[in-house]
Coordinates of N, CA and C in Angstrom, one line a residue:
M1 N 52.9 158.7 28.9 CA 52.0 159.0 30.0 C 51.0 160.1 29.6
K2 N 51.5 161.1 28.8 CA 50.6 162.2 28.4 C 49.4 161.7 27.6
I3 N 49.7 160.8 26.7 CA 48.6 160.2 25.9 C 47.5 159.6 26.7
K4 N 48.0 158.8 27.7 CA 47.0 158.2 28.6 C 46.2 159.2 29.4
N5 N 46.8 160.3 29.8 CA 46.0 161.3 30.5 C 45.0 162.0 29.6
Y6 N 45.4 162.3 28.3 CA 44.5 162.9 27.3 C 43.4 161.9 27.0
L7 N 43.7 160.7 26.9 CA 42.6 159.7 26.7 C 41.6 159.6 27.8
L8 N 42.1 159.6 29.0 CA 41.2 159.6 30.2 C 40.3 160.9 30.2
L9 N 40.9 162.0 29.9 CA 40.2 163.3 29.9 C 39.1 163.2 28.8
L10 N 39.5 162.7 27.6 CA 38.5 162.5 26.5 C 37.3 161.6 26.9
I11 N 37.6 160.5 27.6 CA 36.6 159.6 28.0 C 35.7 160.3 29.0
L12 N 36.3 161.0 30.0 CA 35.5 161.8 31.0 C 34.6 162.8 30.3
A13 N 35.2 163.5 29.3 CA 34.4 164.6 28.6 C 33.2 163.9 27.9
V14 N 33.4 162.8 27.2 CA 32.3 162.1 26.5 C 31.3 161.7 27.5
L15 N 31.7 161.1 28.7 CA 30.7 160.7 29.7 C 29.9 161.9 30.2
V16 N 30.5 163.0 30.5 CA 29.8 164.2 31.0 C 28.9 164.7 29.9
A17 N 29.4 164.8 28.7 CA 28.6 165.3 27.6 C 27.3 164.5 27.4
G18 N 27.4 163.1 27.6 CA 26.3 162.3 27.5 C 25.1 162.7 28.4
F19 N 25.5 163.2 29.6 CA 24.5 163.6 30.5 C 24.1 165.1 30.3
A20 N 25.0 165.9 29.8 CA 24.8 167.3 29.7 C 24.1 167.7 28.4
L21 N 24.2 167.0 27.4 CA 23.6 167.3 26.1 C 22.0 167.3 26.2
P22 N 21.4 168.3 25.7 CA 19.9 168.3 25.8 C 19.3 167.2 25.0
E23 N 18.2 166.7 25.5 CA 17.5 165.6 24.8 C 16.2 166.2 24.3
R24 N 16.2 166.4 23.0 CA 15.0 167.0 22.3 C 14.4 165.9 21.4
I25 N 13.5 165.1 21.9 CA 12.9 164.0 21.2 C 11.8 164.5 20.3
K26 N 11.9 164.1 19.0 CA 10.9 164.5 18.0 C 10.2 163.3 17.5
M27 N 9.0 163.5 17.0 CA 8.2 162.4 16.4 C 9.0 161.7 15.3
P28 N 9.1 160.3 15.4 CA 10.0 159.6 14.4 C 9.3 159.3 13.1
V29 N 8.0 159.5 13.0 CA 7.3 159.1 11.8 C 6.7 160.3 11.1
A30 N 7.1 160.5 9.9 CA 6.7 161.7 9.1 C 5.2 161.9 9.1
G31 N 4.7 163.0 9.5 CA 3.3 163.3 9.5 C 2.4 162.7 10.6
A32 N 3.0 161.9 11.5 CA 2.3 161.2 12.6 C 2.0 162.2 13.7
T33 N 1.0 161.9 14.5 CA 0.6 162.6 15.7 C 0.3 161.5 16.8
H34 N 0.0 162.0 18.0 CA -0.3 161.1 19.1 C -1.5 160.2 18.8
R35 N -2.3 160.5 17.8 CA -3.4 159.7 17.4 C -3.0 158.5 16.6
D36 N -1.8 158.3 16.3 CA -1.3 157.2 15.4 C -0.8 156.1 16.2
W37 N -0.9 156.1 17.6 CA -0.6 154.9 18.4 C -1.6 154.9 19.6
H38 N -1.7 153.8 20.2 CA -2.6 153.6 21.4 C -1.8 153.9 22.6
P39 N -2.2 154.9 23.4 CA -1.4 155.2 24.6 C -1.2 154.2 25.7
D40 N -2.1 153.1 25.6 CA -2.0 152.1 26.7 C -1.1 150.9 26.3
T41 N -0.5 151.0 25.1 CA 0.3 149.8 24.7 C 1.7 149.7 25.3
F42 N 2.2 150.9 25.8 CA 3.5 150.8 26.5 C 3.4 150.0 27.8
W43 N 4.2 149.0 27.9 CA 4.2 148.1 29.0 C 3.0 147.2 29.2
Y44 N 2.3 147.0 28.0 CA 1.1 146.2 28.0 C 1.5 144.7 28.1
E45 N 0.8 143.9 28.9 CA 1.1 142.5 28.9 C -0.2 141.7 29.0
P46 N -0.3 140.6 28.5 CA 0.7 139.8 27.8 C 0.9 140.3 26.4
W47 N 2.1 140.2 25.9 CA 2.4 140.7 24.5 C 3.2 139.6 23.8
G48 N 2.6 138.5 23.4 CA 3.2 137.4 22.7 C 4.5 136.9 23.4
S49 N 5.4 136.5 22.6 CA 6.7 135.9 23.1 C 7.5 136.9 23.9
S50 N 7.3 138.2 23.7 CA 8.1 139.2 24.4 C 7.6 139.4 25.8
G51 N 6.4 138.9 26.1 CA 5.9 139.0 27.5 C 5.2 140.3 27.8
V52 N 5.9 141.4 27.5 CA 5.4 142.7 27.7 C 5.9 143.6 26.5
H53 N 5.0 144.6 26.2 CA 5.4 145.5 25.1 C 6.2 146.7 25.6
K54 N 7.4 146.7 25.2 CA 8.4 147.7 25.8 C 8.5 149.0 25.0
G55 N 7.5 149.4 24.3 CA 7.6 150.6 23.5 C 6.2 150.9 23.0
I56 N 6.1 151.7 21.9 CA 4.9 152.0 21.3 C 5.0 151.7 19.8
D57 N 3.8 151.4 19.2 CA 3.8 151.2 17.8 C 3.1 152.3 17.1
I58 N 3.8 153.0 16.2 CA 3.2 154.2 15.5 C 2.9 153.7 14.1
F59 N 1.6 153.8 13.7 CA 1.1 153.3 12.5 C 1.1 154.3 11.4
A60 N 1.5 153.9 10.2 CA 1.6 154.8 9.0 C 1.6 153.9 7.8
K61 N 1.5 154.5 6.6 CA 1.6 153.8 5.3 C 3.0 153.2 5.2
K62 N 3.1 152.0 4.6 CA 4.4 151.4 4.3 C 5.2 152.4 3.4
G63 N 6.5 152.6 3.7 CA 7.3 153.5 3.0 C 7.4 154.9 3.5
T64 N 6.6 155.2 4.5 CA 6.6 156.5 5.1 C 8.0 156.7 5.8
A65 N 8.6 157.9 5.7 CA 9.9 158.2 6.3 C 9.9 158.0 7.8
V66 N 11.0 157.4 8.3 CA 11.2 157.3 9.8 C 12.5 158.1 10.0
T67 N 12.4 159.0 11.0 CA 13.5 159.9 11.3 C 14.0 159.6 12.7
S68 N 15.3 159.9 12.9 CA 15.9 159.8 14.3 C 15.2 160.8 15.2
T69 N 14.8 160.3 16.3 CA 14.1 161.2 17.3 C 15.0 162.1 18.0
T70 N 16.3 161.9 17.9 CA 17.3 162.7 18.7 C 18.7 162.6 18.0
A71 N 19.5 163.5 18.3 CA 20.9 163.4 17.8 C 21.6 162.2 18.5
G72 N 22.5 161.6 17.8 CA 23.3 160.5 18.5 C 24.2 159.8 17.6
I73 N 24.5 158.6 18.0 CA 25.4 157.7 17.2 C 24.7 156.4 16.9
V74 N 24.7 156.0 15.6 CA 24.0 154.8 15.2 C 25.0 153.6 15.7
L75 N 24.5 152.9 16.7 CA 25.3 151.7 17.2 C 25.1 150.5 16.4
Y76 N 23.9 150.3 15.8 CA 23.5 149.1 15.1 C 22.5 149.4 14.0
Q77 N 22.6 148.8 12.9 CA 21.6 148.8 11.9 C 21.7 147.5 11.2
G78 N 20.6 146.8 11.1 CA 20.6 145.5 10.5 C 19.3 144.8 10.7
E79 N 19.3 143.4 10.8 CA 18.1 142.6 11.0 C 18.3 141.7 12.2
I80 N 17.2 141.6 12.9 CA 17.1 140.6 14.0 C 15.7 139.9 13.9
S81 N 15.5 138.8 14.5 CA 14.3 138.0 14.3 C 13.0 138.7 14.6
K82 N 12.9 139.2 15.8 CA 11.6 139.8 16.2 C 11.5 141.2 15.7
G83 N 12.5 142.0 15.7 CA 12.4 143.4 15.3 C 12.5 143.6 13.8
G84 N 12.9 142.6 13.1 CA 13.1 142.7 11.6 C 14.3 143.7 11.3
K85 N 14.0 144.6 10.4 CA 15.0 145.6 10.1 C 15.0 146.7 11.2
V86 N 16.1 146.9 11.9 CA 16.2 147.8 13.1 C 17.3 148.8 13.0
V87 N 17.2 149.9 13.7 CA 18.2 150.8 13.9 C 18.3 151.1 15.4
L88 N 19.5 151.2 16.0 CA 19.7 151.5 17.4 C 20.6 152.7 17.5
V89 N 20.1 153.8 18.1 CA 20.8 155.0 18.2 C 21.1 155.3 19.7
L90 N 22.3 155.6 20.0 CA 22.7 156.1 21.4 C 22.6 157.6 21.4
G91 N 21.7 158.1 22.2 CA 21.5 159.6 22.3 C 21.9 160.2 23.6
P92 N 21.5 161.4 23.8 CA 21.8 162.1 25.1 C 21.3 161.3 26.3
K93 N 21.9 161.6 27.4 CA 21.5 161.0 28.7 C 21.8 159.5 28.7
W94 N 22.6 159.0 27.7 CA 23.0 157.6 27.6 C 21.8 156.7 27.4
R95 N 20.9 157.2 26.6 CA 19.6 156.5 26.3 C 19.7 155.9 24.9
L96 N 19.2 154.6 24.8 CA 19.2 154.0 23.5 C 17.8 154.2 22.9
H97 N 17.8 154.5 21.6 CA 16.5 154.7 20.9 C 16.5 153.6 19.8
Y98 N 15.4 152.8 20.0 CA 15.3 151.6 19.2 C 14.1 151.7 18.2
F99 N 14.4 151.5 16.9 CA 13.4 151.7 15.8 C 13.4 150.3 15.1
S100 N 12.2 149.7 15.1 CA 12.1 148.4 14.4 C 10.9 148.2 13.5
H101 N 10.9 147.1 12.8 CA 9.9 146.7 11.8 C 10.0 147.6 10.6
L102 N 11.2 148.1 10.3 CA 11.4 149.0 9.2 C 11.3 148.2 7.8
N103 N 10.9 148.9 6.8 CA 10.9 148.4 5.4 C 12.3 148.5 4.8
S104 N 12.9 149.7 5.1 CA 14.3 149.9 4.6 C 15.1 150.7 5.6
I105 N 16.4 150.6 5.5 CA 17.3 151.3 6.4 C 18.1 152.2 5.5
N106 N 18.2 153.5 5.9 CA 18.9 154.5 5.1 C 20.1 155.1 5.8
I107 N 20.7 154.3 6.7 CA 21.8 154.9 7.5 C 22.8 153.7 7.8
T108 N 24.0 154.0 8.0 CA 25.0 152.9 8.3 C 25.4 153.0 9.8
G109 N 25.9 151.9 10.3 CA 26.3 151.8 11.7 C 27.5 152.7 12.0
F110 N 27.6 153.1 13.2 CA 28.8 153.9 13.8 C 29.0 155.2 13.1
T111 N 27.8 155.8 12.7 CA 27.8 157.2 12.2 C 27.0 158.1 13.0
A112 N 27.3 159.4 13.0 CA 26.5 160.4 13.7 C 25.2 160.6 13.0
V113 N 24.1 160.8 13.7 CA 22.8 161.1 13.1 C 22.3 162.3 13.9
S114 N 21.6 163.1 13.1 CA 21.0 164.3 13.7 C 19.5 164.1 13.9
S115 N 18.9 164.8 14.9 CA 17.5 164.7 15.1 C 16.7 165.1 13.8
G116 N 15.8 164.3 13.4 CA 15.0 164.6 12.2 C 15.6 164.0 10.9
E117 N 16.8 163.4 11.0 CA 17.4 162.8 9.8 C 16.7 161.5 9.5
V118 N 16.5 161.2 8.2 CA 15.8 160.0 7.8 C 16.8 158.8 8.0
I119 N 16.2 157.8 8.8 CA 17.0 156.6 9.0 C 16.4 155.4 8.4
G120 N 15.2 155.5 7.9 CA 14.6 154.3 7.2 C 13.1 154.6 6.9
T121 N 12.4 153.6 6.6 CA 11.0 153.7 6.2 C 10.1 152.7 7.0
I122 N 8.8 153.1 7.2 CA 7.9 152.2 7.8 C 7.7 150.9 7.1
G123 N 7.6 149.8 7.9 CA 7.4 148.5 7.2 C 6.7 147.6 8.1
D124 N 6.9 146.3 7.9 CA 6.3 145.2 8.7 C 7.2 144.0 8.8
S125 N 8.5 144.3 8.9 CA 9.5 143.3 9.0 C 9.5 142.6 10.4
G126 N 10.2 141.5 10.5 CA 10.3 140.8 11.7 C 9.0 140.1 12.1
N127 N 8.7 140.1 13.4 CA 7.4 139.5 13.8 C 6.2 140.3 13.5
A128 N 6.3 141.5 12.8 CA 5.2 142.3 12.4 C 4.7 141.9 11.0
K129 N 5.4 140.9 10.4 CA 5.0 140.5 9.0 C 3.5 140.1 9.0
G130 N 2.8 140.7 8.0 CA 1.4 140.4 7.8 C 0.5 141.3 8.7
K131 N 1.1 142.2 9.5 CA 0.3 143.1 10.4 C 0.4 144.5 9.7
P132 N -0.5 145.4 10.1 CA -0.4 146.7 9.5 C 1.0 147.4 9.7
P133 N 1.5 148.0 8.7 CA 2.8 148.6 8.8 C 2.9 149.6 9.9
H134 N 4.0 149.6 10.7 CA 4.2 150.5 11.8 C 5.6 150.5 12.2
L135 N 6.0 151.5 13.0 CA 7.3 151.6 13.6 C 7.1 151.2 15.1
H136 N 7.9 150.3 15.6 CA 8.0 150.1 17.0 C 9.1 150.9 17.5
Y137 N 8.8 151.8 18.5 CA 9.8 152.7 19.0 C 9.9 152.6 20.5
S138 N 11.2 152.4 21.0 CA 11.5 152.2 22.4 C 12.6 153.1 22.8
I139 N 12.6 153.5 24.1 CA 13.7 154.3 24.7 C 14.2 153.4 25.9
V140 N 15.5 153.1 25.9 CA 16.0 152.3 27.0 C 17.1 153.1 27.7
R141 N 17.0 153.1 29.0 CA 18.0 153.7 29.9 C 19.2 152.7 30.0
L142 N 20.4 153.2 29.8 CA 21.6 152.4 30.2 C 21.9 152.5 31.7
I143 N 21.4 153.5 32.3 CA 21.5 153.6 33.8 C 20.1 153.5 34.3
P144 N 19.8 152.4 35.0 CA 18.4 152.2 35.4 C 17.9 153.2 36.4
A145 N 16.5 153.3 36.4 CA 15.8 154.1 37.3 C 15.0 153.2 38.3
P146 N 15.6 152.9 39.5 CA 14.9 152.0 40.4 C 13.5 152.4 40.8
W147 N 13.2 153.7 40.7 CA 11.9 154.2 41.1 C 10.8 153.8 40.0
A148 N 11.3 153.4 38.8 CA 10.3 153.0 37.8 C 9.9 151.5 37.9
A149 N 10.5 150.7 38.8 CA 10.1 149.4 39.0 C 8.7 149.4 39.7
D150 N 7.8 148.6 39.2 CA 6.5 148.6 39.8 C 6.1 147.4 40.7
G151 N 7.0 146.5 41.0 CA 6.8 145.4 41.8 C 6.2 144.2 41.1
S152 N 5.8 144.3 39.8 CA 5.3 143.2 39.1 C 6.4 142.3 38.7
S153 N 6.0 141.2 38.0 CA 7.0 140.2 37.6 C 8.0 140.8 36.6
Q154 N 7.6 141.8 35.9 CA 8.4 142.5 34.9 C 9.0 143.8 35.5
G155 N 8.7 144.2 36.8 CA 9.1 145.4 37.3 C 10.6 145.8 37.3
Y156 N 11.4 144.8 37.5 CA 12.9 145.1 37.4 C 13.3 145.5 36.0
K157 N 12.6 145.0 35.0 CA 12.9 145.4 33.6 C 12.5 146.8 33.3
K158 N 11.4 147.2 34.0 CA 10.8 148.5 33.7 C 11.7 149.6 34.1
M159 N 12.7 149.3 35.0 CA 13.6 150.3 35.4 C 14.4 150.9 34.2
F160 N 14.5 150.1 33.2 CA 15.4 150.4 32.0 C 14.6 151.1 30.9
Y161 N 13.3 151.0 30.9 CA 12.4 151.5 29.8 C 11.7 152.8 30.1
I162 N 11.6 153.6 29.1 CA 10.9 154.9 29.3 C 9.7 154.9 28.3
D163 N 8.5 155.4 28.7 CA 7.4 155.4 27.8 C 7.6 156.6 26.7
P164 N 7.9 156.2 25.5 CA 8.1 157.2 24.5 C 6.9 158.2 24.3
G165 N 5.7 157.7 24.5 CA 4.5 158.4 24.3 C 4.5 159.7 25.2
N166 N 5.2 159.7 26.3 CA 5.3 160.8 27.2 C 6.0 162.0 26.5
Y167 N 7.0 161.6 25.6 CA 7.7 162.6 24.9 C 7.1 163.1 23.6
L168 N 6.3 162.2 23.0 CA 5.8 162.4 21.7 C 4.4 163.0 21.6
T169 N 3.6 163.0 22.7 CA 2.2 163.3 22.7 C 2.0 164.7 22.1
H170 N 2.8 165.7 22.4 CA 2.6 167.0 21.9 C 3.7 167.5 20.9
S171 N 4.5 166.5 20.4 CA 5.6 167.0 19.5 C 5.2 167.3 18.1
N172 N 4.0 166.9 17.7 CA 3.6 167.2 16.3 C 2.1 167.3 16.1
D173 N 1.4 167.9 17.1 CA 0.0 168.1 17.0 C -0.4 169.3 16.2

């Protein structure tokens, strides 16, 4: 019974820590500034087969370092059809940080990552093949924000997404 109580306390501590840890989001592309993406592309529609663009694309030379924007745990690293080579990090406030179209991945799954740690390099993998190299970066809430829904056909989905540009505009100017 004591082990069960300790386990429950540990789970509770992890849940509370997820909300209490500070979220200090940093620019994920080495040397990039807010001038390296278009501010109106977050939630732009129509956006091909995705319907709506749920992040921002930060442009840089192929092979430029991509760093984790926040401390967290790498939940996934690998390849998917649209995103190509991707990394998914669970960070503070139970938010998922999604990095896609990478040329290479320099981290393994289920490991801790610190803010600013290199996780890969800029590329054009997935459905970005043949387009200028860039990082697609999204932040997804695991706990939705109903006030973020805008009443559009995609509004209910917008409850889960955060505009990364709001965090990155002044992070490296």
